[in-house]
Amino acid sequence: MLKEIDEQPNVMRKLAALYTQESGKPNIDTGLINALNEADRIYIVGAGTSYHAGLVGKKMFEKLAHVPTEVHIASEFAYDDPLLSKKPFFIFLSQSGETADSREVLVNVNAHDYKSLTITNVENSTLFREATYTMLLHAGPEISVASTKAYTAQIAVEAILAKALGEAKEQTIAEDFDIRQQLGLVATGMQAIIDEKDMIEKLAKKYFVPAPRAFYIGRGIDQTVSLESALKLKEISYVQAEGFASGELKHGTIALIEEGTPVVGIITQEKTANLTRSNLQETMSRGASTFTIVRRSLALEDDTIIIPDVDEMITPLLSVVPAQLIAYFTSLNKGLDVDRPRNLAKSVTVE
């Protein structure tokens, strides 16, 4: 897992080189962009980490392309009776391309002759073969059960795709968004965070290893990262972790805060930064050990982990990296099998 975390900067550079031109414009199949441009709504389908990547993608498609976007858990969507729009377009996110529940949804999509795109890391996988369009993550083999580089690759591809669609719709915000430059900044920023891994290990060892539970909180796009951060911690270190919107603390979860409970606030969005800090303070007053993952331009003197500045839309590519490292070092220092956690498989091929 640590090797795959370390590979993320190069994955960002590779995706920028493959899917964007030197001018910064996306290099995406014209047929795919035309099909997306004809859609009146995008439906993103995924499971686990891929679902979390889809939540980030939703915000990108809606902001850059102004297209209404829904994100669905594959295992729920497969057996639901959704009220679809007149011209839906489906995007399937799957590292393996073999996720059983997503395959079931795609069967139904194809039965209705709807157009679809699979974004996967595995060429010639089932979802790759059966979708209308495909884009590869080019992340290289991901062996650890806990996904890291595939998650960030999915978000990067979604960002490129959202920019391309926004440009097709002549959205100024998309035309002004230089995704190639931003992915370069992300790659450099990722490496800077990874270089601080010794500090993050000390934090994990002192506060997370002995903790029975932990929480990640944030607002807006930071809330989507809190979900993925909590999933990483629970699946490899067996800490009962939750991620949620920080404004929901007072609606129940704060009752679980005890002396020493780790609570991490993810703060990358200017308009919600003070609100999340206020929510963190509420947990601190009840005994929590609080930490922050903060974008540099929003940082205060006592913040814990400061990440470099990039466009607010793609901050998840950086803010998730410290959480990946916290999960890794918590598991490692508990003497657990980081790459093969109990009861889990890399590819979920049964429903």
Tab-separated table of C-alpha atoms in Angstrom:
chain	number	residue	atom	x	y	z
A	1	MET	CA	0.000	0.000	0.000
A	2	LEU	CA	2.782	2.440	0.840
A	3	LYS	CA	4.348	1.789	-2.554
A	4	GLU	CA	1.036	2.575	-4.233
A	5	ILE	CA	0.614	5.772	-2.213
A	6	ASP	CA	4.120	6.771	-3.304
A	7	GLU	CA	3.220	6.152	-6.961
A	8	GLN	CA	0.386	8.692	-7.015
A	9	PRO	CA	2.442	11.725	-8.149
A	10	ASN	CA	3.622	9.840	-11.230
A	11	VAL	CA	0.080	8.659	-11.967
A	12	MET	CA	-1.074	12.299	-11.995
A	13	ARG	CA	1.713	13.238	-14.405
A	14	LYS	CA	0.918	10.279	-16.651
A	15	LEU	CA	-2.790	11.113	-16.842
A	16	ALA	CA	-2.008	14.744	-17.635
A	17	ALA	CA	0.300	13.648	-20.453
A	18	LEU	CA	-2.182	11.127	-21.873
A	19	TYR	CA	-5.461	12.989	-21.569
A	20	THR	CA	-4.477	16.650	-22.026
A	21	GLN	CA	-2.609	18.639	-24.648
A	22	GLU	CA	0.305	20.949	-23.915
A	23	SER	CA	-2.115	23.843	-24.312
A	24	GLY	CA	-4.070	22.512	-21.342
A	25	LYS	CA	-7.033	21.363	-23.412
A	26	PRO	CA	-8.344	17.835	-22.794
A	27	ASN	CA	-7.432	15.102	-25.247
A	28	ILE	CA	-10.646	13.069	-25.083
A	29	ASP	CA	-12.511	11.005	-27.697
A	30	THR	CA	-14.837	13.336	-29.612
A	31	GLY	CA	-17.601	10.738	-29.768
A	32	LEU	CA	-17.597	10.448	-25.981
A	33	ILE	CA	-17.802	14.214	-25.482
A	34	ASN	CA	-20.616	14.501	-28.031
A	35	ALA	CA	-22.564	11.755	-26.278
A	36	LEU	CA	-22.082	13.441	-22.915
A	37	ASN	CA	-23.079	16.782	-24.409
A	38	GLU	CA	-26.382	15.307	-25.586
A	39	ALA	CA	-27.229	13.992	-22.115
A	40	ASP	CA	-29.566	15.898	-19.825
A	41	ARG	CA	-28.305	14.143	-16.702
A	42	ILE	CA	-25.252	12.100	-15.709
A	43	TYR	CA	-25.537	9.054	-13.466
A	44	ILE	CA	-22.315	7.911	-11.807
A	45	VAL	CA	-22.331	4.349	-10.467
A	46	GLY	CA	-19.733	2.838	-8.151
A	47	ALA	CA	-19.082	0.901	-4.964
A	48	GLY	CA	-16.901	1.634	-1.960
A	49	THR	CA	-13.968	3.861	-2.851
A	50	SER	CA	-15.239	4.250	-6.423
A	51	TYR	CA	-18.533	5.573	-5.072
A	52	HIS	CA	-16.601	8.138	-3.050
A	53	ALA	CA	-14.679	9.173	-6.175
A	54	GLY	CA	-18.031	9.582	-7.901
A	55	LEU	CA	-19.192	12.007	-5.220
A	56	VAL	CA	-16.232	14.221	-6.081
A	57	GLY	CA	-16.989	13.818	-9.784
A	58	LYS	CA	-20.552	15.011	-9.277
A	59	LYS	CA	-19.316	18.338	-7.978
A	60	MET	CA	-16.930	18.677	-10.918
A	61	PHE	CA	-19.525	17.933	-13.604
A	62	GLU	CA	-22.020	20.297	-12.039
A	63	LYS	CA	-19.527	23.129	-11.550
A	64	LEU	CA	-17.518	22.890	-14.781
A	65	ALA	CA	-20.200	21.635	-17.187
A	66	HIS	CA	-23.430	22.671	-15.418
A	67	VAL	CA	-24.906	19.205	-15.970
A	68	PRO	CA	-27.112	17.732	-13.216
A	69	THR	CA	-25.319	14.667	-11.863
A	70	GLU	CA	-26.390	11.875	-9.550
A	71	VAL	CA	-24.147	9.352	-7.793
A	72	HIS	CA	-25.463	5.918	-6.890
A	73	ILE	CA	-24.183	2.964	-4.901
A	74	ALA	CA	-24.144	0.126	-7.409
A	75	SER	CA	-25.653	-2.489	-5.096
A	76	GLU	CA	-28.654	-0.210	-4.437
A	77	PHE	CA	-29.109	1.121	-7.950
A	78	ALA	CA	-29.088	-2.376	-9.457
A	79	TYR	CA	-32.294	-3.313	-7.668
A	80	ASP	CA	-34.033	0.057	-7.568
A	81	ASP	CA	-36.627	1.505	-9.940
A	82	PRO	CA	-35.161	4.955	-10.558
A	83	LEU	CA	-36.997	7.722	-12.372
A	84	LEU	CA	-34.441	8.460	-15.065
A	85	SER	CA	-34.222	11.596	-17.162
A	86	LYS	CA	-35.070	11.508	-20.867
A	87	LYS	CA	-31.439	11.457	-22.014
A	88	PRO	CA	-29.337	9.804	-19.312
A	89	PHE	CA	-25.643	9.042	-19.578
A	90	PHE	CA	-24.051	6.510	-17.236
A	91	ILE	CA	-20.494	6.565	-15.910
A	92	PHE	CA	-19.192	3.433	-14.200
A	93	LEU	CA	-16.227	3.715	-11.844
A	94	SER	CA	-14.441	0.470	-10.998
A	95	GLN	CA	-10.762	-0.199	-10.358
A	96	SER	CA	-11.073	-3.832	-11.453
A	97	GLY	CA	-13.841	-3.471	-14.006
A	98	GLU	CA	-15.403	-6.599	-12.533
A	99	THR	CA	-17.525	-5.269	-9.652
A	100	ALA	CA	-20.603	-7.511	-9.699
A	101	ASP	CA	-23.182	-4.910	-8.713
A	102	SER	CA	-21.912	-2.416	-11.281
A	103	ARG	CA	-22.022	-5.117	-13.932
A	104	GLU	CA	-25.661	-5.770	-13.054
A	105	VAL	CA	-26.473	-2.082	-13.547
A	106	LEU	CA	-24.661	-2.018	-16.891
A	107	VAL	CA	-26.719	-4.988	-18.110
A	108	ASN	CA	-29.869	-2.950	-17.460
A	109	VAL	CA	-28.358	0.162	-19.049
A	110	ASN	CA	-27.501	-1.749	-22.210
A	111	ALA	CA	-30.956	-3.331	-22.308
A	112	HIS	CA	-32.409	0.174	-22.663
A	113	ASP	CA	-29.784	1.286	-25.202
A	114	TYR	CA	-28.491	4.045	-22.944
A	115	LYS	CA	-24.955	5.245	-23.534
A	116	SER	CA	-22.283	4.580	-20.948
A	117	LEU	CA	-18.646	5.104	-20.044
A	118	THR	CA	-16.485	2.822	-17.941
A	119	ILE	CA	-13.501	4.364	-16.160
A	120	THR	CA	-11.342	1.470	-14.997
A	121	ASN	CA	-7.786	0.387	-14.343
A	122	VAL	CA	-8.108	-2.958	-16.134
A	123	GLU	CA	-8.276	-3.154	-19.904
A	124	ASN	CA	-10.587	-5.851	-21.313
A	125	SER	CA	-12.411	-6.282	-18.005
A	126	THR	CA	-16.157	-6.937	-18.196
A	127	LEU	CA	-17.189	-3.329	-17.585
A	128	PHE	CA	-14.530	-2.190	-20.062
A	129	ARG	CA	-15.841	-4.505	-22.796
A	130	GLU	CA	-19.543	-3.879	-22.330
A	131	ALA	CA	-19.731	-0.078	-21.984
A	132	THR	CA	-20.225	2.235	-24.956
A	133	TYR	CA	-17.056	4.177	-24.184
A	134	THR	CA	-14.010	3.500	-22.023
A	135	MET	CA	-11.210	5.419	-20.339
A	136	LEU	CA	-8.309	3.730	-18.596
A	137	LEU	CA	-6.840	4.969	-15.320
A	138	HIS	CA	-3.288	3.998	-16.288
A	139	ALA	CA	-2.432	3.675	-12.600
A	140	GLY	CA	-0.566	0.392	-12.951
A	141	PRO	CA	-1.460	-2.745	-10.969
A	142	GLU	CA	-3.010	-1.980	-7.594
A	143	ILE	CA	-2.320	-4.973	-5.349
A	144	SER	CA	-3.321	-3.725	-1.906
A	145	VAL	CA	-6.973	-4.359	-1.092
A	146	ALA	CA	-7.329	-0.761	0.104
A	147	SER	CA	-7.459	1.422	-2.993
A	148	THR	CA	-5.299	4.540	-3.064
A	149	LYS	CA	-3.864	5.433	-6.454
A	150	ALA	CA	-6.956	4.195	-8.314
A	151	TYR	CA	-9.107	6.572	-6.251
A	152	THR	CA	-7.017	9.614	-7.068
A	153	ALA	CA	-6.727	8.508	-10.702
A	154	GLN	CA	-10.523	8.274	-10.945
A	155	ILE	CA	-10.886	11.821	-9.639
A	156	ALA	CA	-8.225	13.130	-12.028
A	157	VAL	CA	-9.941	11.507	-15.021
A	158	GLU	CA	-13.305	12.891	-13.915
A	159	ALA	CA	-11.785	16.373	-13.689
A	160	ILE	CA	-10.386	16.131	-17.218
A	161	LEU	CA	-13.700	14.812	-18.512
A	162	ALA	CA	-15.714	17.517	-16.746
A	163	LYS	CA	-13.475	20.212	-18.216
A	164	ALA	CA	-13.860	18.737	-21.707
A	165	LEU	CA	-17.641	18.651	-21.369
A	166	GLY	CA	-17.710	22.170	-19.963
A	167	GLU	CA	-15.688	23.436	-22.907
A	168	ALA	CA	-18.095	21.716	-25.303
A	169	LYS	CA	-20.888	23.628	-23.585
A	170	GLU	CA	-18.847	26.856	-23.775
A	171	GLN	CA	-18.785	27.287	-20.025
A	172	THR	CA	-16.297	30.012	-19.142
A	173	ILE	CA	-15.342	28.382	-15.851
A	174	ALA	CA	-14.280	25.237	-17.721
A	175	GLU	CA	-12.369	27.158	-20.367
A	176	ASP	CA	-10.430	29.004	-17.655
A	177	PHE	CA	-9.639	25.827	-15.687
A	178	ASP	CA	-6.155	24.627	-16.717
A	179	ILE	CA	-6.367	20.980	-15.715
A	180	ARG	CA	-2.924	20.103	-17.086
A	181	GLN	CA	-1.278	22.766	-14.943
A	182	GLN	CA	-3.360	21.804	-11.919
A	183	LEU	CA	-2.437	18.124	-12.178
A	184	GLY	CA	1.206	19.154	-12.284
A	185	LEU	CA	0.704	21.109	-9.072
A	186	VAL	CA	-1.113	18.136	-7.570
A	187	ALA	CA	1.771	15.803	-8.399
A	188	THR	CA	4.263	18.140	-6.734
A	189	GLY	CA	1.938	18.608	-3.764
A	190	MET	CA	1.425	14.884	-3.322
A	191	GLN	CA	5.172	14.363	-3.165
A	192	ALA	CA	5.535	17.108	-0.561
A	193	ILE	CA	2.923	15.389	1.628
A	194	ILE	CA	4.513	11.965	1.169
A	195	ASP	CA	7.861	13.436	2.199
A	196	GLU	CA	6.270	14.249	5.583
A	197	LYS	CA	5.341	10.624	6.236
A	198	ASP	CA	7.539	10.360	9.349
A	199	MET	CA	5.527	13.090	11.056
A	200	ILE	CA	2.264	11.452	10.035
A	201	GLU	CA	3.444	8.094	11.384
A	202	LYS	CA	4.159	9.653	14.787
A	203	LEU	CA	0.676	11.155	14.832
A	204	ALA	CA	-0.941	7.841	13.868
A	205	LYS	CA	1.065	5.886	16.413
A	206	LYS	CA	0.260	8.225	19.304
A	207	TYR	CA	-3.404	8.991	18.676
A	208	PHE	CA	-4.958	6.503	16.245
A	209	VAL	CA	-3.381	3.174	17.209
A	210	PRO	CA	-4.920	3.165	20.717
A	211	ALA	CA	-8.272	4.617	19.580
A	212	PRO	CA	-11.344	2.362	19.278
A	213	ARG	CA	-13.026	4.924	17.034
A	214	ALA	CA	-12.189	8.032	15.017
A	215	PHE	CA	-13.970	10.633	12.926
A	216	TYR	CA	-13.267	12.674	9.801
A	217	ILE	CA	-15.383	15.758	9.187
A	218	GLY	CA	-15.682	18.377	6.473
A	219	ARG	CA	-18.129	20.380	4.411
A	220	GLY	CA	-18.850	20.390	0.692
A	221	ILE	CA	-16.201	18.575	-1.290
A	222	ASP	CA	-14.252	18.018	1.950
A	223	GLN	CA	-17.145	15.921	3.230
A	224	THR	CA	-16.696	13.507	0.319
A	225	VAL	CA	-13.032	13.101	1.293
A	226	SER	CA	-14.032	12.458	4.903
A	227	LEU	CA	-15.999	9.411	3.732
A	228	GLU	CA	-13.023	7.959	1.877
A	229	SER	CA	-10.632	8.803	4.723
A	230	ALA	CA	-12.798	6.953	7.232
A	231	LEU	CA	-13.150	3.960	4.916
A	232	LYS	CA	-9.370	3.647	4.568
A	233	LEU	CA	-8.914	3.725	8.342
A	234	LYS	CA	-11.610	1.187	9.120
A	235	GLU	CA	-10.786	-1.323	6.404
A	236	ILE	CA	-7.088	-1.781	7.164
A	237	SER	CA	-6.708	-0.803	10.829
A	238	TYR	CA	-10.097	-1.992	12.154
A	239	VAL	CA	-10.740	1.340	13.864
A	240	GLN	CA	-14.450	2.132	13.874
A	241	ALA	CA	-14.212	5.244	11.741
A	242	GLU	CA	-16.913	7.523	10.377
A	243	GLY	CA	-16.781	10.366	7.911
A	244	PHE	CA	-19.592	12.876	7.633
A	245	ALA	CA	-20.615	16.480	7.104
A	246	SER	CA	-19.291	18.486	10.020
A	247	GLY	CA	-22.606	20.285	10.427
A	248	GLU	CA	-24.185	16.928	11.305
A	249	LEU	CA	-22.100	16.542	14.471
A	250	LYS	CA	-24.720	18.173	16.640
A	251	HIS	CA	-27.430	15.906	15.207
A	252	GLY	CA	-26.176	12.790	16.933
A	253	THR	CA	-22.570	11.817	16.354
A	254	ILE	CA	-21.148	14.183	18.957
A	255	ALA	CA	-22.619	11.837	21.577
A	256	LEU	CA	-19.843	9.375	20.667
A	257	ILE	CA	-17.028	11.809	21.447
A	258	GLU	CA	-14.994	10.740	24.472
A	259	GLU	CA	-11.696	11.782	26.006
A	260	GLY	CA	-8.987	11.246	23.390
A	261	THR	CA	-11.267	10.397	20.447
A	262	PRO	CA	-9.386	11.441	17.277
A	263	VAL	CA	-11.354	13.889	15.110
A	264	VAL	CA	-9.828	15.154	11.866
A	265	GLY	CA	-11.214	18.243	10.162
A	266	ILE	CA	-10.582	18.549	6.430
A	267	ILE	CA	-10.455	22.234	5.508
A	268	THR	CA	-9.797	23.197	1.889
A	269	GLN	CA	-12.799	25.376	0.986
A	270	GLU	CA	-12.626	29.045	1.922
A	271	LYS	CA	-16.341	29.604	2.410
A	272	THR	CA	-16.728	26.751	4.906
A	273	ALA	CA	-13.339	26.828	6.662
A	274	ASN	CA	-14.478	28.730	9.743
A	275	LEU	CA	-17.578	26.566	10.114
A	276	THR	CA	-15.546	23.363	10.158
A	277	ARG	CA	-13.109	24.895	12.638
A	278	SER	CA	-16.051	25.767	14.873
A	279	ASN	CA	-17.318	22.187	14.685
A	280	LEU	CA	-13.854	20.887	15.566
A	281	GLN	CA	-13.811	23.169	18.582
A	282	GLU	CA	-17.094	21.627	19.730
A	283	THR	CA	-15.480	18.183	19.776
A	284	MET	CA	-12.346	19.483	21.481
A	285	SER	CA	-14.423	20.944	24.315
A	286	ARG	CA	-15.769	17.433	24.873
A	287	GLY	CA	-12.341	15.846	25.126
A	288	ALA	CA	-11.538	14.934	21.528
A	289	SER	CA	-7.995	14.972	20.166
A	290	THR	CA	-8.442	17.193	17.120
A	291	PHE	CA	-6.355	17.451	13.967
A	292	THR	CA	-6.606	19.365	10.718
A	293	ILE	CA	-5.751	18.763	7.078
A	294	VAL	CA	-5.708	22.305	5.691
A	295	ARG	CA	-4.951	24.043	2.416
A	296	ARG	CA	-1.964	26.353	2.884
A	297	SER	CA	-3.794	29.606	2.117
A	298	LEU	CA	-6.338	28.778	4.849
A	299	ALA	CA	-3.830	27.534	7.428
A	300	LEU	CA	-3.447	28.843	10.952
A	301	GLU	CA	-0.433	28.536	13.232
A	302	ASP	CA	-1.618	25.440	15.110
A	303	ASP	CA	-2.895	23.403	12.144
A	304	THR	CA	-1.646	19.818	11.956
A	305	ILE	CA	-1.083	18.911	8.300
A	306	ILE	CA	-0.810	21.670	5.708
A	307	ILE	CA	-1.284	20.729	2.062
A	308	PRO	CA	-0.171	22.853	-0.906
A	309	ASP	CA	-2.603	25.167	-2.685
A	310	VAL	CA	-4.394	23.931	-5.791
A	311	ASP	CA	-7.768	24.824	-7.284
A	312	GLU	CA	-10.492	24.160	-4.705
A	313	MET	CA	-12.200	21.701	-7.054
A	314	ILE	CA	-9.334	19.240	-7.045
A	315	THR	CA	-8.208	19.554	-3.437
A	316	PRO	CA	-9.462	15.988	-2.750
A	317	LEU	CA	-6.441	14.758	-4.705
A	318	LEU	CA	-4.221	16.215	-1.987
A	319	SER	CA	-6.340	16.138	1.166
A	320	VAL	CA	-6.850	12.380	0.915
A	321	VAL	CA	-3.117	11.577	0.915
A	322	PRO	CA	-2.511	12.330	4.632
A	323	ALA	CA	-5.567	10.199	5.451
A	324	GLN	CA	-4.167	7.334	3.383
A	325	LEU	CA	-0.911	7.579	5.324
A	326	ILE	CA	-2.693	7.772	8.687
A	327	ALA	CA	-4.566	4.576	7.835
A	328	TYR	CA	-1.396	2.845	6.645
A	329	PHE	CA	0.693	3.713	9.690
A	330	THR	CA	-2.128	2.938	12.113
A	331	SER	CA	-2.472	-0.538	10.635
A	332	LEU	CA	1.295	-1.077	10.458
A	333	ASN	CA	1.846	-0.075	14.087
A	334	LYS	CA	-0.983	-2.333	15.226
A	335	GLY	CA	0.854	-5.251	13.633
A	336	LEU	CA	-1.875	-5.917	11.069
A	337	ASP	CA	-1.632	-7.119	7.477
A	338	VAL	CA	-1.940	-3.786	5.693
A	339	ASP	CA	-2.352	-5.178	2.185
A	340	ARG	CA	-4.692	-8.053	3.010
A	341	PRO	CA	-7.154	-6.978	5.714
A	342	ARG	CA	-9.463	-9.612	7.123
A	343	ASN	CA	-12.731	-10.494	5.399
A	344	LEU	CA	-12.015	-8.327	2.339
A	345	ALA	CA	-11.163	-9.032	-1.297
A	346	LYS	CA	-9.594	-6.747	-3.885
A	347	SER	CA	-12.366	-7.257	-6.410
A	348	VAL	CA	-15.947	-7.872	-5.279
A	349	THR	CA	-17.233	-10.224	-7.960
A	350	VAL	CA	-20.322	-11.544	-6.163
A	351	GLU	CA	-23.489	-9.630	-5.353
